[in-house]
CSV table of C-alpha atoms in Angstrom, one decimal:
chain,number,residue,atom,x,y,z
A,1,MET,CA,27.8,21.9,16.7
A,2,PRO,CA,28.8,18.2,16.8
A,3,ILE,CA,25.1,17.2,16.8
A,4,ILE,CA,24.4,19.4,13.8
A,5,ALA,CA,27.3,17.9,11.9
A,6,LEU,CA,26.1,14.4,12.8
A,7,ASP,CA,22.6,15.1,11.5
A,8,SER,CA,24.0,16.6,8.3
A,9,ASP,CA,26.1,13.4,7.7
A,10,LEU,CA,23.1,11.2,8.3
A,11,ILE,CA,21.1,13.1,5.7
A,12,THR,CA,23.8,13.0,3.1
A,13,THR,CA,25.0,9.5,3.5
A,14,PHE,CA,21.8,7.6,4.2
A,15,ASN,CA,21.4,4.7,1.8
A,16,PRO,CA,18.0,5.1,0.1
A,17,ARG,CA,18.0,1.5,-1.3
A,18,SER,CA,17.8,-0.1,2.0
A,19,LEU,CA,15.0,2.2,3.1
A,20,ILE,CA,13.0,1.5,0.0
A,21,TYR,CA,13.4,-2.3,0.5
A,22,LEU,CA,12.1,-1.8,4.0
A,23,PHE,CA,9.1,0.1,2.7
A,24,ASP,CA,8.4,-2.6,0.2
A,25,MET,CA,8.5,-5.3,3.0
A,26,ILE,CA,6.3,-3.1,5.2
A,27,GLY,CA,3.8,-3.0,2.3
A,28,ILE,CA,4.0,-6.7,1.7
A,29,VAL,CA,3.3,-7.5,5.4
A,30,ALA,CA,0.5,-5.0,5.6
A,31,CYS,CA,-1.3,-6.3,2.5
A,32,SER,CA,-0.7,-9.9,3.5
A,33,ILE,CA,-2.3,-9.1,6.8
A,34,SER,CA,-5.3,-7.3,5.3
A,35,GLY,CA,-5.9,-10.2,2.9
A,36,THR,CA,-5.6,-12.8,5.7
A,37,ILE,CA,-8.0,-10.9,8.0
A,38,LEU,CA,-10.7,-10.6,5.3
A,39,ALA,CA,-10.3,-14.2,4.2
A,40,LYS,CA,-10.3,-15.5,7.7
A,41,HIS,CA,-13.4,-13.4,8.5
A,42,LYS,CA,-15.0,-15.1,5.5
A,43,ASN,CA,-14.1,-18.5,7.0
A,44,PHE,CA,-11.5,-19.5,4.4
A,45,ASP,CA,-9.3,-22.4,5.2
A,46,VAL,CA,-5.5,-22.1,5.7
A,47,PHE,CA,-4.6,-22.3,2.1
A,48,GLY,CA,-7.5,-20.1,1.1
A,49,CYS,CA,-6.3,-17.4,3.4
A,50,LEU,CA,-2.7,-17.8,2.2
A,51,LEU,CA,-3.9,-17.5,-1.5
A,52,VAL,CA,-5.8,-14.3,-0.7
A,53,SER,CA,-2.8,-12.9,1.1
A,54,ILE,CA,-0.5,-13.6,-1.8
A,55,VAL,CA,-2.6,-12.0,-4.5
A,56,THR,CA,-3.3,-9.0,-2.2
A,57,ALA,CA,0.4,-8.5,-1.5
A,58,ILE,CA,1.9,-9.1,-5.0
A,59,GLY,CA,-1.0,-8.6,-7.4
A,60,GLY,CA,-0.5,-4.9,-8.0
A,61,GLY,CA,3.2,-5.0,-8.2
A,62,THR,CA,3.0,-7.9,-10.7
A,63,VAL,CA,0.6,-5.9,-13.0
A,64,ARG,CA,2.9,-2.9,-12.7
A,65,ASP,CA,6.0,-4.8,-13.7
A,66,VAL,CA,4.2,-6.4,-16.7
A,67,ILE,CA,3.1,-3.0,-17.9
A,68,LEU,CA,6.6,-1.7,-17.6
A,69,ASP,CA,8.0,-4.8,-19.2
A,70,ARG,CA,10.2,-5.3,-16.1
A,71,HIS,CA,11.4,-8.9,-16.0
A,72,PRO,CA,11.8,-11.1,-14.2
A,73,LEU,CA,9.1,-10.3,-11.8
A,74,PHE,CA,10.3,-9.0,-8.4
A,75,TRP,CA,8.9,-11.8,-6.3
A,76,MET,CA,10.5,-14.4,-8.6
A,77,VAL,CA,13.9,-12.9,-8.1
A,78,ASP,CA,13.7,-12.4,-4.3
A,79,MET,CA,12.0,-15.3,-2.5
A,80,SER,CA,11.9,-13.2,0.6
A,81,TYR,CA,8.6,-11.8,-0.6
A,82,LEU,CA,6.8,-15.1,-0.6
A,83,THR,CA,8.5,-16.1,2.6
A,84,VAL,CA,7.4,-13.0,4.4
A,85,ILE,CA,3.8,-13.3,3.0
A,86,THR,CA,3.5,-16.9,4.1
A,87,ILE,CA,4.9,-16.2,7.6
A,88,SER,CA,2.7,-13.1,8.2
A,89,SER,CA,-0.4,-14.8,6.9
A,90,LEU,CA,0.1,-17.9,9.1
A,91,VAL,CA,0.8,-15.8,12.2
A,92,MET,CA,-2.4,-13.8,11.6
A,93,GLN,CA,-4.4,-17.0,11.1
A,94,ILE,CA,-3.1,-18.4,14.4
A,95,PHE,CA,-3.6,-15.3,16.6
A,96,PHE,CA,-6.4,-13.3,14.9
A,97,HIS,CA,-10.0,-14.3,15.8
A,98,PRO,CA,-12.3,-14.1,12.7
A,99,ASN,CA,-15.2,-12.9,14.7
A,100,SER,CA,-13.3,-10.1,16.5
A,101,ARG,CA,-15.2,-6.8,16.7
A,102,ARG,CA,-12.0,-5.1,15.5
A,103,VAL,CA,-11.9,-6.8,12.2
A,104,ASP,CA,-12.8,-3.7,10.3
A,105,THR,CA,-10.3,-1.6,12.3
A,106,PHE,CA,-7.4,-4.0,11.7
A,107,LEU,CA,-8.4,-4.3,8.0
A,108,LYS,CA,-8.5,-0.6,7.3
A,109,LEU,CA,-5.3,0.1,9.3
A,110,SER,CA,-3.2,-2.6,7.5
A,111,ASP,CA,-4.8,-1.5,4.2
A,112,THR,CA,-3.7,2.1,4.8
A,113,ILE,CA,-0.2,1.0,5.6
A,114,GLY,CA,-0.1,-0.9,2.4
A,115,LEU,CA,-1.5,2.0,0.5
A,116,SER,CA,1.2,4.3,1.8
A,117,ALA,CA,4.1,2.0,1.1
A,118,PHE,CA,3.0,0.5,-2.2
A,119,THR,CA,2.0,3.8,-3.8
A,120,LEU,CA,5.5,5.1,-3.1
A,121,ILE,CA,7.2,1.9,-4.4
A,122,GLY,CA,5.1,1.9,-7.6
A,123,ILE,CA,5.9,5.5,-8.3
A,124,LYS,CA,9.7,5.1,-7.7
A,125,VAL,CA,9.8,1.9,-9.8
A,126,ALA,CA,8.0,3.6,-12.7
A,127,ASP,CA,10.2,6.8,-12.3
A,128,SER,CA,13.3,4.7,-12.4
A,129,MET,CA,12.1,3.1,-15.6
A,130,GLY,CA,11.8,6.5,-17.2
A,131,ALA,CA,8.0,7.0,-16.9
A,132,ASN,CA,6.8,10.6,-16.8
A,133,MET,CA,5.0,11.9,-13.7
A,134,PRO,CA,1.3,11.1,-14.8
A,135,VAL,CA,2.3,7.6,-15.8
A,136,ALA,CA,4.3,7.1,-12.6
A,137,LEU,CA,1.3,8.2,-10.5
A,138,LEU,CA,-1.0,5.9,-12.4
A,139,LEU,CA,1.4,2.9,-11.8
A,140,GLY,CA,1.7,3.9,-8.2
A,141,VAL,CA,-2.1,3.6,-7.8
A,142,ILE,CA,-2.1,0.3,-9.8
A,143,THR,CA,0.5,-1.1,-7.5
A,144,ILE,CA,-1.9,-0.8,-4.5
A,145,ILE,CA,-5.4,-1.2,-5.9
A,146,VAL,CA,-5.1,-4.3,-8.1
A,147,GLY,CA,-4.3,-6.6,-5.2
A,148,GLY,CA,-7.1,-5.1,-3.1
A,149,ILE,CA,-9.6,-5.5,-5.9
A,150,ILE,CA,-8.7,-9.2,-6.4
A,151,ARG,CA,-8.9,-9.7,-2.6
A,152,ASP,CA,-12.3,-8.2,-2.4
A,153,MET,CA,-13.6,-10.0,-5.4
A,154,ILE,CA,-12.4,-13.4,-4.1
A,155,CYS,CA,-14.0,-12.6,-0.7
A,156,ASN,CA,-17.3,-11.5,-2.4
A,157,GLU,CA,-16.9,-7.8,-1.2
A,158,ILE,CA,-17.5,-4.6,-3.1
A,159,PRO,CA,-13.9,-3.4,-3.9
A,160,LEU,CA,-12.9,-0.6,-1.6
A,161,VAL,CA,-11.7,1.6,-4.5
A,162,LEU,CA,-15.1,1.5,-6.1
A,163,GLN,CA,-16.8,3.0,-3.0
A,164,GLN,CA,-17.1,6.6,-2.0
A,165,GLU,CA,-14.2,6.5,0.4
A,166,ILE,CA,-11.1,8.7,-0.1
A,167,TYR,CA,-8.6,6.1,-1.2
A,168,ILE,CA,-7.1,6.8,-4.6
A,169,THR,CA,-7.2,10.5,-3.9
A,170,ALA,CA,-4.9,9.9,-0.9
A,171,ALA,CA,-2.5,8.0,-3.0
A,172,LEU,CA,-2.4,10.6,-5.8
A,173,THR,CA,-2.0,13.5,-3.3
A,174,GLY,CA,1.0,11.8,-1.7
A,175,GLY,CA,2.4,11.0,-5.1
A,176,ILE,CA,2.2,14.6,-6.3
A,177,PHE,CA,3.7,15.7,-3.0
A,178,TYR,CA,6.6,13.3,-3.6
A,179,PHE,CA,7.3,14.8,-7.0
A,180,ALA,CA,7.0,18.3,-5.6
A,181,LEU,CA,9.6,17.6,-2.9
A,182,HIS,CA,11.9,15.8,-5.4
A,183,HIS,CA,11.6,18.8,-7.8
A,184,ILE,CA,12.8,21.3,-5.2
A,185,GLY,CA,15.8,19.1,-4.3
A,186,VAL,CA,14.7,17.6,-1.0
A,187,THR,CA,16.8,14.6,0.1
A,188,ALA,CA,15.4,11.4,-1.4
A,189,TRP,CA,14.6,9.5,1.8
A,190,ILE,CA,13.0,12.5,3.4
A,191,ALA,CA,10.8,12.9,0.3
A,192,ASP,CA,9.9,9.2,0.6
A,193,ILE,CA,8.9,9.3,4.2
A,194,SER,CA,7.0,12.6,3.8
A,195,ALA,CA,5.0,11.2,0.9
A,196,MET,CA,4.1,8.0,2.8
A,197,ALA,CA,3.2,10.1,5.9
A,198,THR,CA,0.9,12.3,3.7
A,199,ILE,CA,-0.9,9.3,2.3
A,200,PHE,CA,-1.3,7.6,5.6
A,201,THR,CA,-2.5,10.7,7.4
A,202,LEU,CA,-5.0,11.7,4.7
A,203,ARG,CA,-6.4,8.1,4.6
A,204,MET,CA,-6.7,7.8,8.3
A,205,LEU,CA,-8.4,11.2,8.7
A,206,ALA,CA,-10.8,10.2,6.0
A,207,ILE,CA,-11.6,7.0,8.0
A,208,ARG,CA,-11.8,8.8,11.3
A,209,TYR,CA,-14.1,11.6,10.1
A,210,ASP,CA,-15.9,9.6,7.4
A,211,TRP,CA,-14.8,11.8,4.5
A,212,GLN,CA,-16.4,10.6,1.3
A,213,PHE,CA,-16.8,11.9,-2.2
A,214,PRO,CA,-20.4,12.6,-3.2
A,215,THR,CA,-22.0,10.7,-6.0
A,216,ILE,CA,-22.9,12.6,-9.2
A,217,GLU,CA,-26.6,12.7,-9.7
A,218,TRP,CA,-28.7,14.5,-12.2
A,219,LYS,CA,-31.9,15.8,-10.8
A,220,TYR,CA,-34.8,16.5,-13.1
């Protein structure tokens, strides 16, 4: 019985704000790493890798906040964002070999972690600003894809979101699941973790089993 009571207390008194901030930093680190890996693989110098990591990590959130007219921008208020990006990028530049055979694996893993965290953050920010569900889902997707698109364009790669891989679909599925859990009254932090886990799992399964959307083609 004491164990059950303890679990109940944890569920009802858990501070969701600290958890969301942690998720945000996880996304920042993951996207910074993905940007650095790709830039280093393309033989960018130290500052080039740092630039790519910055736009990857904060590009989507910046566009989201501009659309929502949310000022000042989040990374201008809290300098921890730029500090974490800089440190994680420099660490990766020091210890990650650009010709490693695991470049693609590390890139997709870090990108998936960023996808999970930033989709949730974007949705919750939009929801807190009074956006309806479709708009919140759209802004959740924008939060993650804009930085990745800029990263891939700078590195002369076809943006991942424009390929056949299941990427945006994973984000939307997790976002819809989040709203469904929220609607039935599931505790906020449980809904957050469940949504992130759904996005991460779906994306990793798509990578593992090479799930792709078919192209639309008219045969005549």
